[in-house]
Coordinates of C-alpha atoms in Angstrom, one line a residue:
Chain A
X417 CA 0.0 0.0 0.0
X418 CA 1.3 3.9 -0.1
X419 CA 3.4 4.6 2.6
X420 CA 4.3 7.6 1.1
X421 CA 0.6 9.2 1.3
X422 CA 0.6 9.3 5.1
X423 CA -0.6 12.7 5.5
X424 CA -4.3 12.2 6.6
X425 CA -3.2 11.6 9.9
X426 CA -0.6 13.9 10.6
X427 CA -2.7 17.4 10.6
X428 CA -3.6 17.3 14.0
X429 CA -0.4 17.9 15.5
X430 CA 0.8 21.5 15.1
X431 CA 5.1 21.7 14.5
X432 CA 5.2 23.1 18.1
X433 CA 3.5 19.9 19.3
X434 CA 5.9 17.9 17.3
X435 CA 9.0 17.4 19.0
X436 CA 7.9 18.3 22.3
X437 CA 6.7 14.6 24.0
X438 CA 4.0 15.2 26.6
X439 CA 1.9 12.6 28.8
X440 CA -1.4 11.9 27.3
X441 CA -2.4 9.2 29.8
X442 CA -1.2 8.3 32.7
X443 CA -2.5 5.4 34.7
X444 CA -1.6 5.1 38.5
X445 CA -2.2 1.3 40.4
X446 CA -5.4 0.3 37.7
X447 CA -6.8 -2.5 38.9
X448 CA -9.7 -4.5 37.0
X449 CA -11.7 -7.3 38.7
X450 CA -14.1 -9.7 36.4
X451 CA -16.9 -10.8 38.9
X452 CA -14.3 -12.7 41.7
X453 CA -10.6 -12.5 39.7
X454 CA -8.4 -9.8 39.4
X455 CA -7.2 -9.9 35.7
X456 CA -4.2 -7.5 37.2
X457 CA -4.2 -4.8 40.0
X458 CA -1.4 -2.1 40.9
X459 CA -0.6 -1.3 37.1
X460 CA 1.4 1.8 36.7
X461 CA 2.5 3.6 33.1
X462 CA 2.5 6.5 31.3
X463 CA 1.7 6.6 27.7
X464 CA 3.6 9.6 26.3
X465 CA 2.9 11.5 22.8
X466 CA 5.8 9.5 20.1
X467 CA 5.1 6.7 22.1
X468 CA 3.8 3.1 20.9
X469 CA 2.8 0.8 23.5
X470 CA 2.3 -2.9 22.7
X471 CA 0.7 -4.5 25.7
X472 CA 1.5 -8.3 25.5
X473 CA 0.1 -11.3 27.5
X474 CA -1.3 -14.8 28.0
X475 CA -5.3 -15.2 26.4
X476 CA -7.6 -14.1 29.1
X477 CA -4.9 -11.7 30.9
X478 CA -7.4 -8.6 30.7
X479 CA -5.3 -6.7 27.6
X480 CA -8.8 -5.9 25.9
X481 CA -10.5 -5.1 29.6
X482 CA -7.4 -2.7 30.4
X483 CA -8.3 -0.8 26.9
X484 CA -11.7 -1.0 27.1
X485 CA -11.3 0.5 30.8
X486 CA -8.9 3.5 29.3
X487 CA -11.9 4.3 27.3
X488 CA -14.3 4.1 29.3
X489 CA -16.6 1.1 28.4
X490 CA -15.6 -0.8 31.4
X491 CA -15.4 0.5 34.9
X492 CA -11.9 -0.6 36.9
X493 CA -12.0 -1.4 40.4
X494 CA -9.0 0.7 41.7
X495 CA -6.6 3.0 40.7
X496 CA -7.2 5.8 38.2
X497 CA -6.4 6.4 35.0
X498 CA -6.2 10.0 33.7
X499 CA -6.3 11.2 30.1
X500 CA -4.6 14.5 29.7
X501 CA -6.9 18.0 28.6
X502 CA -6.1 19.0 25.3
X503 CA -7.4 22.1 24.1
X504 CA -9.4 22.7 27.6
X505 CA -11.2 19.3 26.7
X506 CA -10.4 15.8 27.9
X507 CA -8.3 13.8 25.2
X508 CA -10.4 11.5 23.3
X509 CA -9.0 8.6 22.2
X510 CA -9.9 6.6 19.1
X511 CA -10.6 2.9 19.8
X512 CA -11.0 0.5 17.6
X513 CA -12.1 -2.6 19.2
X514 CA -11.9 -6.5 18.0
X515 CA -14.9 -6.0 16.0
X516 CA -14.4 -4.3 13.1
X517 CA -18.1 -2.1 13.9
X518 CA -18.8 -1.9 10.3
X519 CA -22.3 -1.9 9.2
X520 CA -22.5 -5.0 6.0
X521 CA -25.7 -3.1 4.8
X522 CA -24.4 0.7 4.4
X523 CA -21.6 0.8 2.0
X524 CA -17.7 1.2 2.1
X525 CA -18.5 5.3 1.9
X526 CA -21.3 5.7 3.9
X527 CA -19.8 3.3 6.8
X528 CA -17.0 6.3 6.9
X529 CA -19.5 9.1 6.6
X530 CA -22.1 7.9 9.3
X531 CA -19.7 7.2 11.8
X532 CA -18.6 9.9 14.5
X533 CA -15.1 10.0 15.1
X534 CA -13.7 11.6 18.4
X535 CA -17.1 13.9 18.6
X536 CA -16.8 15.0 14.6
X537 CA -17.6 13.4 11.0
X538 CA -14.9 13.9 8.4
X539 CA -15.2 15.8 5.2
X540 CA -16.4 13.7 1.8
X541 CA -13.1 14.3 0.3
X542 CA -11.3 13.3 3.7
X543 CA -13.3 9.6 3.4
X544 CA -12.5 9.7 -0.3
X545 CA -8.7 9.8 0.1
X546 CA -8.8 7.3 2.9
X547 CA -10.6 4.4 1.3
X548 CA -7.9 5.0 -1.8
X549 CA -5.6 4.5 0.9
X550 CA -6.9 1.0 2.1
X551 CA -7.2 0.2 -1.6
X552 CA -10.6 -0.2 -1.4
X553 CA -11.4 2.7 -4.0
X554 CA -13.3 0.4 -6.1
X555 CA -15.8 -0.5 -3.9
X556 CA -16.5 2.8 -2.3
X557 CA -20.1 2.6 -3.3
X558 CA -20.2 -1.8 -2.3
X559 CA -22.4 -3.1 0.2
X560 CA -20.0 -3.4 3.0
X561 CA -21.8 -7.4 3.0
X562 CA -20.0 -8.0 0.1
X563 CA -16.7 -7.3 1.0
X564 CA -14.2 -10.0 2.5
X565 CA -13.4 -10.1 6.4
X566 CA -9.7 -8.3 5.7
X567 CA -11.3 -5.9 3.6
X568 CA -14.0 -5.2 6.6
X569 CA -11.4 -4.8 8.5
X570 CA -9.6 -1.9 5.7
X571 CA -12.8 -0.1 6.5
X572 CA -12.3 0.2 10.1
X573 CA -8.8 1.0 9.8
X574 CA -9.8 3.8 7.5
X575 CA -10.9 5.3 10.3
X576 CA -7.7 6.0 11.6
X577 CA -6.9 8.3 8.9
X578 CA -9.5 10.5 9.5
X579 CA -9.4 10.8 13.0
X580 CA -8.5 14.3 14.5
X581 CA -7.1 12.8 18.1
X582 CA -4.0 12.5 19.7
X583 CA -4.1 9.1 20.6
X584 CA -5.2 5.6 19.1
X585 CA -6.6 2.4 21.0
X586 CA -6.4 -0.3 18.9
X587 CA -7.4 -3.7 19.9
X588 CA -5.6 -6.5 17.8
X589 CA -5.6 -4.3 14.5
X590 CA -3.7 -7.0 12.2
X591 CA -6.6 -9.6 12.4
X592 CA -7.4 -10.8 9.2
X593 CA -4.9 -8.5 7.3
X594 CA -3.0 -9.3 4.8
X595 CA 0.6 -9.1 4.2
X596 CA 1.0 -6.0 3.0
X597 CA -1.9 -4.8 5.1
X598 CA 0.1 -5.9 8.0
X599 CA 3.1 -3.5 6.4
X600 CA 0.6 -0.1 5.5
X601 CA -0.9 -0.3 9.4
X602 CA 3.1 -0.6 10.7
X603 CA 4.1 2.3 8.3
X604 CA 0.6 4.4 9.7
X605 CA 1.7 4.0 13.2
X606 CA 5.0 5.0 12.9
X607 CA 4.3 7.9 10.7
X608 CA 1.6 8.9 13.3
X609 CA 3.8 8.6 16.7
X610 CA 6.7 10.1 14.7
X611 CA 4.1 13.2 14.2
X612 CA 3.3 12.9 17.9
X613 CA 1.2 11.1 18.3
X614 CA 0.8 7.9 20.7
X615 CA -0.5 4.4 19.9
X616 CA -1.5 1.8 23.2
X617 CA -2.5 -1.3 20.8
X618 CA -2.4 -5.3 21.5
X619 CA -1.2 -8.0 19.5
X620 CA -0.3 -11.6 19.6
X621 CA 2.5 -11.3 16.5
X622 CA 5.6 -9.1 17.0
X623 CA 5.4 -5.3 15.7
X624 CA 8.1 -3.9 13.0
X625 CA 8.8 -0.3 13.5
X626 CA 11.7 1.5 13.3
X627 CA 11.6 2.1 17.3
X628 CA 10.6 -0.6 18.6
X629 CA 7.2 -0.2 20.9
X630 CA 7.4 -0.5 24.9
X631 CA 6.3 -3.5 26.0
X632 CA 3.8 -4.0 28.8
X633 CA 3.4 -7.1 30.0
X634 CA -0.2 -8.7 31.9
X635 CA 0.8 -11.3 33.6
X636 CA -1.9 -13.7 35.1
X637 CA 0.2 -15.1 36.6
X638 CA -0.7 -14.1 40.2
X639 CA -4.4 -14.6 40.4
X640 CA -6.3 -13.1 43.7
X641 CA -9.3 -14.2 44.7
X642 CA -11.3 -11.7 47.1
Chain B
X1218 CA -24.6 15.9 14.8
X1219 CA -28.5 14.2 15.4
X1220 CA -29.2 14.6 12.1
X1221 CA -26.5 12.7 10.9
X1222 CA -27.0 9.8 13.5
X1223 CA -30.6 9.9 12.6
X1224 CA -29.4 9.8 8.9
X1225 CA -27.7 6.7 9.5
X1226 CA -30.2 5.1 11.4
X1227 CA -32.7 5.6 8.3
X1228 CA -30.6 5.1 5.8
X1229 CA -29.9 1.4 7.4
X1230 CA -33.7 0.7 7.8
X1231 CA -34.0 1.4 4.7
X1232 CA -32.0 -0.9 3.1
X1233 CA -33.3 -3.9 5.6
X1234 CA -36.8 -2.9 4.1
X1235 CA -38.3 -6.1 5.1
X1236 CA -37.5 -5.9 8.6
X1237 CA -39.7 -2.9 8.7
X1238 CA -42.0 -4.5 6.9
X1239 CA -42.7 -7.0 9.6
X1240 CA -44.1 -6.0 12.3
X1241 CA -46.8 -3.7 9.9
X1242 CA -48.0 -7.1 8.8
X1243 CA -47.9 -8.4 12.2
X1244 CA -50.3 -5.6 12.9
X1245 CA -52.3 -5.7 10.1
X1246 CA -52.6 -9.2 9.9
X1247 CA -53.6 -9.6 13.7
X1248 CA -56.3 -7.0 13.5
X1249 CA -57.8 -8.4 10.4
X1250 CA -58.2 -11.9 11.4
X1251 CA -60.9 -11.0 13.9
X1252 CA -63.6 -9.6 12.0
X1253 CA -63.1 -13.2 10.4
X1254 CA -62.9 -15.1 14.5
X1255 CA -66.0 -13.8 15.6
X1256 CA -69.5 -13.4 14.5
X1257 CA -69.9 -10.8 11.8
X1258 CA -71.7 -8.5 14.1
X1259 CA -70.9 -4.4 13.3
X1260 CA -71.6 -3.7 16.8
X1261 CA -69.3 -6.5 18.3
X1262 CA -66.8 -5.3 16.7
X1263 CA -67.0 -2.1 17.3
X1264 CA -67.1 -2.1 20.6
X1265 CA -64.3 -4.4 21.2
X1266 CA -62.2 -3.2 17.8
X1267 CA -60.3 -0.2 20.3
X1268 CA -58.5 -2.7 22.5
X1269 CA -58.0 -5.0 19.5
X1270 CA -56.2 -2.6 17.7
X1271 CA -54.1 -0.8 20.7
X1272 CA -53.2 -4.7 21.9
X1273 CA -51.9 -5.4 18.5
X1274 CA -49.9 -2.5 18.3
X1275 CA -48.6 -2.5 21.2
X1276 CA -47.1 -5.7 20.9
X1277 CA -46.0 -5.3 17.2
X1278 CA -44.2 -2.3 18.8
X1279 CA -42.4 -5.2 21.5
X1280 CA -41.7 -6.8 17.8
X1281 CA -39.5 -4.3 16.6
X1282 CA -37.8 -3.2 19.5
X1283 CA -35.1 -6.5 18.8
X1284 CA -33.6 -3.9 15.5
X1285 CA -33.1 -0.8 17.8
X1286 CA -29.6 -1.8 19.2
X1287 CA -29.1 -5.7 18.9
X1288 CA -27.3 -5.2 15.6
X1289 CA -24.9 -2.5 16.2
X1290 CA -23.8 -4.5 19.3
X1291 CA -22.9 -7.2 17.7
X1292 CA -20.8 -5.7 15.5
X1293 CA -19.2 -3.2 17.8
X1294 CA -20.6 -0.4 16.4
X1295 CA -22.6 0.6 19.3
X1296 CA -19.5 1.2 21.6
X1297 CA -18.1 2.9 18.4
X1298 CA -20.8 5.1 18.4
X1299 CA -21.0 5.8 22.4
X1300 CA -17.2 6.2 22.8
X1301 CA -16.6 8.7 19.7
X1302 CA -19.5 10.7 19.0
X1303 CA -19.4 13.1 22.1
X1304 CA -23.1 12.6 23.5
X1305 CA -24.2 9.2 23.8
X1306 CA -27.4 10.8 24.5
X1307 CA -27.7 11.9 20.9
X1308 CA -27.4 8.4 20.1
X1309 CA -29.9 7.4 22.1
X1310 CA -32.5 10.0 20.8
X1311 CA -31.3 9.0 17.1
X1312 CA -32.1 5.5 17.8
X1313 CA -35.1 6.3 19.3
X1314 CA -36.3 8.8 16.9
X1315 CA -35.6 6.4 13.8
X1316 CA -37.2 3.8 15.6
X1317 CA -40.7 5.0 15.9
X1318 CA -40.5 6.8 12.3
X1319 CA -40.0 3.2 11.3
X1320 CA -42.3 1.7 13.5
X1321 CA -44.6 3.4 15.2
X1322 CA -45.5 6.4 12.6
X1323 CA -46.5 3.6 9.9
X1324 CA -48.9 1.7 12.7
X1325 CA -50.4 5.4 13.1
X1326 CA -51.1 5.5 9.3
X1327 CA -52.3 1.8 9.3
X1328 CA -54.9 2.4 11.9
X1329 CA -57.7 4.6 9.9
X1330 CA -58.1 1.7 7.5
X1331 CA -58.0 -0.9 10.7
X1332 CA -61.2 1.9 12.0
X1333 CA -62.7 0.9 9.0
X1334 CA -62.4 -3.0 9.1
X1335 CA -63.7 -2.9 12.9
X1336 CA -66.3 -1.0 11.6
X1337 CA -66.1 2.1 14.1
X1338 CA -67.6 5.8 13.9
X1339 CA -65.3 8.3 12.7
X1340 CA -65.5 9.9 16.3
X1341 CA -63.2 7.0 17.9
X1342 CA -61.7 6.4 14.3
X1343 CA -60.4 10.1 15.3
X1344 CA -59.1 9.2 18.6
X1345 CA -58.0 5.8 17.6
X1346 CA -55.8 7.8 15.3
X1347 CA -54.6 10.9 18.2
X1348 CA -54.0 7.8 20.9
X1349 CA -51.7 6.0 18.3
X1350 CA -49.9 9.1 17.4
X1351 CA -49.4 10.2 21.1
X1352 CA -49.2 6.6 22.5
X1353 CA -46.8 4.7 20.2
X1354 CA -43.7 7.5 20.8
X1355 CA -44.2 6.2 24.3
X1356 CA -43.6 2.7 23.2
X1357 CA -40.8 3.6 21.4
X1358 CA -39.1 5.5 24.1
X1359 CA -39.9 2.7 27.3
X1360 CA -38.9 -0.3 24.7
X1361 CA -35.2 1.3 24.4
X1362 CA -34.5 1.5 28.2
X1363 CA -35.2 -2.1 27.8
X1364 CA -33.9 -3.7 25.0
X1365 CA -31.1 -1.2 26.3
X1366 CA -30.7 -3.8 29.3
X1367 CA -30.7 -6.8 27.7
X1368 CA -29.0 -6.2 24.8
X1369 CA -26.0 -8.0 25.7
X1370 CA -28.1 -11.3 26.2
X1371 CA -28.6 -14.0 23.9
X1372 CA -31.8 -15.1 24.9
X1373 CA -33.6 -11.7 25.8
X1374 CA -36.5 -12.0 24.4
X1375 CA -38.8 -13.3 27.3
X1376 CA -36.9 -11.0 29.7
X1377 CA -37.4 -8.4 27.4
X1378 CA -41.3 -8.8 27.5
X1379 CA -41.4 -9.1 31.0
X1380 CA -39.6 -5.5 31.4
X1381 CA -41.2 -3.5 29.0
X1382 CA -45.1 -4.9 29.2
X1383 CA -45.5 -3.8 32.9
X1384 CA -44.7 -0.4 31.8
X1385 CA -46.8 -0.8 28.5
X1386 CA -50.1 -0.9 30.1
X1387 CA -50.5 2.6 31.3
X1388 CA -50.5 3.3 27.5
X1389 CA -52.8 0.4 26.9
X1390 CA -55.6 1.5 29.1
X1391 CA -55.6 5.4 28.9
X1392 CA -55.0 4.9 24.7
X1393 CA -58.1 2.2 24.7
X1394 CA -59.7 4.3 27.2
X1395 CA -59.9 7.1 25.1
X1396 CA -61.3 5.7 21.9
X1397 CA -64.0 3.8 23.7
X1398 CA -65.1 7.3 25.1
X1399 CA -65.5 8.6 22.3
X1400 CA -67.0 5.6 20.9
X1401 CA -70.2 6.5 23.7
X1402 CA -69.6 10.3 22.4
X1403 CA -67.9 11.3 25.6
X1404 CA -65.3 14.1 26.3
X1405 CA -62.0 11.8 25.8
X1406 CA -59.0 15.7 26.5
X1407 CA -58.6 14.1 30.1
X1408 CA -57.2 10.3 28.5
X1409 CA -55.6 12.4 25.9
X1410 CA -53.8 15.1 28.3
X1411 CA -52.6 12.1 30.6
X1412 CA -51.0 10.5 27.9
X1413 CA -49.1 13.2 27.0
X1414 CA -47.8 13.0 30.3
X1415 CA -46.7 9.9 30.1
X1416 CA -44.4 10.9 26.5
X1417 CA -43.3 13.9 28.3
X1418 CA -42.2 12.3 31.4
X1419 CA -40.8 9.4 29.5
X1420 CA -39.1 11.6 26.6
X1421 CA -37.4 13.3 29.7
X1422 CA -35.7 10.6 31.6
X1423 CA -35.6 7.9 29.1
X1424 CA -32.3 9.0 27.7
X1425 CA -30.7 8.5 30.9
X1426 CA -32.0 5.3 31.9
X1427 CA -31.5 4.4 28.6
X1428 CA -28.0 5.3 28.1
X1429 CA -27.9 3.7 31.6
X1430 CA -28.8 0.4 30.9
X1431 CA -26.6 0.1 27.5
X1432 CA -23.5 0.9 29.2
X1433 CA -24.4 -1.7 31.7
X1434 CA -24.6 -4.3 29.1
X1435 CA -21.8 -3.5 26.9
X1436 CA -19.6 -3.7 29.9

């Protein structure tokens, strides 16, 4: 796909923002019970703007509760984590969960155009240029039913190029991507944390970036019961 | 920012056409087979054709209340939706909005012809008609705090009868209250005026109950 084209993403960070890293979320002893278990408790990090952070861990070691709790679907038990104000507002990330939340009966266009993303719906020309980016130009007025699962999953991705946030949740991204899908979406993150800003995503397969992301490691190791 | 939700709410009935189309036959359907059940007696049916009617759109309103948010949950869209677009209010009032346009307002334009089949005077044809178009928002607005709640179930059907019918039959009784008032020629503005009570009341606080309950079952 075109690397090269990467500059959707990057107009939301102004030069002066550039180079200076500044915490956009800072999470201080998070804890997250389901029902009896804690999936982990005491977890301290910051997530800085440049930064990528690939949280790792066993199946079942709470990496999609601890981003759903960041966003705010899921309610944590103890601890706090605190998004940083930008622009006198709280910084709203965009998550992209394990579903791909694409709607088979609208079509590739409208699935972009109906969609808010982080409070605001993007321009016709802005979805245009994305879903040429996915390579999914042709089908930009196809059912969204009649697309394949990794090109369901273009769509949602194609969200991140129109996003106007600082930050991106994404929850196992390279699921049913191809190849060079797998290539475009490493090139898009590190374009976007080189232009400041900051990517918290899980994966089972090992990342390729230039800069290697941070690991954070779940561990269920230790399992309390209360 | 509503407009667009509420855009995208139609837009996607639309294209599942016959998922709309569904619980209008329902209703149809239902109200038509008794002039055929019982004996073909005008005033029979008459007098019983107001509750006939309000019972069968009350629960082809139940019907339809499965579309509001079971899809977009399963594909993730609804936590899309609640996370990104600001007010997850709006997106309740969207849903809600689209929901009666698609079911309630045609059950409203249904019912004249329905007056006709039950054979009624244009008098409770009349109020058939102002119940239904006060009455079904209200349907519209309770079924989302509970198909809200158990979204997230698999089998939440029965449990979504069992929530919303209790609060249902208010509606029922003041809506077929009305029309068989003003089937005996009597002043109906007191059934009428209570009802809108009930969609003002509701239209206030069901946003918040509603957004409430989904957040509950997306958890």
């Amino acid at each position: 796909m075109k690397n090269e084209n990467g500059d959707e993403n990057n107009n939301q960070q102004t030069d002066s923002q550039r180079f200076v890293p500044r915490t956009i979320l800072t999470v201080t002893n998070l804890g997250i019970r389901r029902s009896e278990r804690w999936l982990f408790r005491d977890l301290n990090f910051e997530l800085k703007s440049g930064e990528v952070i690939q949280v790792v861990g066993e199946n079942g070691a709470g990496k999609t509760s601890l981003l759903r709790s960041l966003c705010g679907l899921l309610p944590y038990a103890r601890g706090e984590a605190k998004w940083a104000e930008i622009d006198e507002s709280e910084c709203l990330p965009l998550f992209l969960g394990h579903l791909p939340a694409v709607k088979p009966e609208l079509t590739v266009f409208e699935n972009l155009k109906f969609h808010p993303i982080a409070g605001e719906f993007a321009t016709e020309s802005q979805i245009e240029a994305a879903i040429e980016e996915v390579q999914l130009g042709f089908y930009l007025d196809t059912q969204a039913r009649y697309l394949s699962a990794g090109q369901v999953r273009r769509v949602g991705l194609a969200r991140l190029l129109i996003a106007q946030t600082p930050c991106w949740i994404l929850d196992e991204p390279f699921t049913s991507l191809d190849v060079d899908g797998c290539h475009w979406l490493e090139g898009k993150i590190d374009d976007f944390a080189k232009n400041g800003g900051c990517v918290l995503l899980t994966s089972h397969q090992s990342i390729h970036l230039p800069t290697p992301p941070k690991l954070l490691e779940l561990s269920n190791a230790e399992q309390f019961t209360c | 920012m509503l407009m667009q939700l509420l855009k995208r709410e139609l837009l996607r009935h639309w294209r599942c056409r016959q998922d709309l189309i569904n619980p209008l036959i329902f209703f149809v359907i239902t109200v038509s087979l008794f002039p055929l059940a019982l004996e073909p007696q005008g005033q029979l049916l008459a007098r019983i054709g107001n509750g006939i009617i309000w019972v069968a759109a009350l629960l082809a309103a139940m019907l339809s209340l499965e579309s509001m948010y079971r899809d977009d949950y399963l594909d993730g869209t609804l936590e899309l939706l609640l996370l990104q677009s600001g007010s997850p209010y709006q997106v309740v009032f969207a849903k809600i909005i689209s929901h009666w346009l698609t079911s309630g307002l045609p059950l409203v334009l249904m019912s004249p012809l329905l007056a006709v089949m039950m054979q009624m005077e244009s008098e409770s044809a009349i109020a058939l008609i102002l119940t239904l178009l006060i009455g079904t928002p209200v349907l519209s607005l309770i079924g989302s705090v509970g198909m809200g709640l158990t979204v997230g179930l698999r089998q939440g059907g029965v449990l979504l009868s069992l929530l919303v019918l209790p609060l249902y039959i208010p509606i029922l009784i003041f809506g077929a209250g009305a029309v068989s008032r003003a089937s005996m020629g009597m002043d109906y503005s007191g059934q009428l005026a209570l009802m809108g009570a009930f969609l003002v009341g509701s239209l206030s606080l069901v946003p918040f109950a509603s957004v409430a309950a989904i957040k509950v079952s997306i958890r």
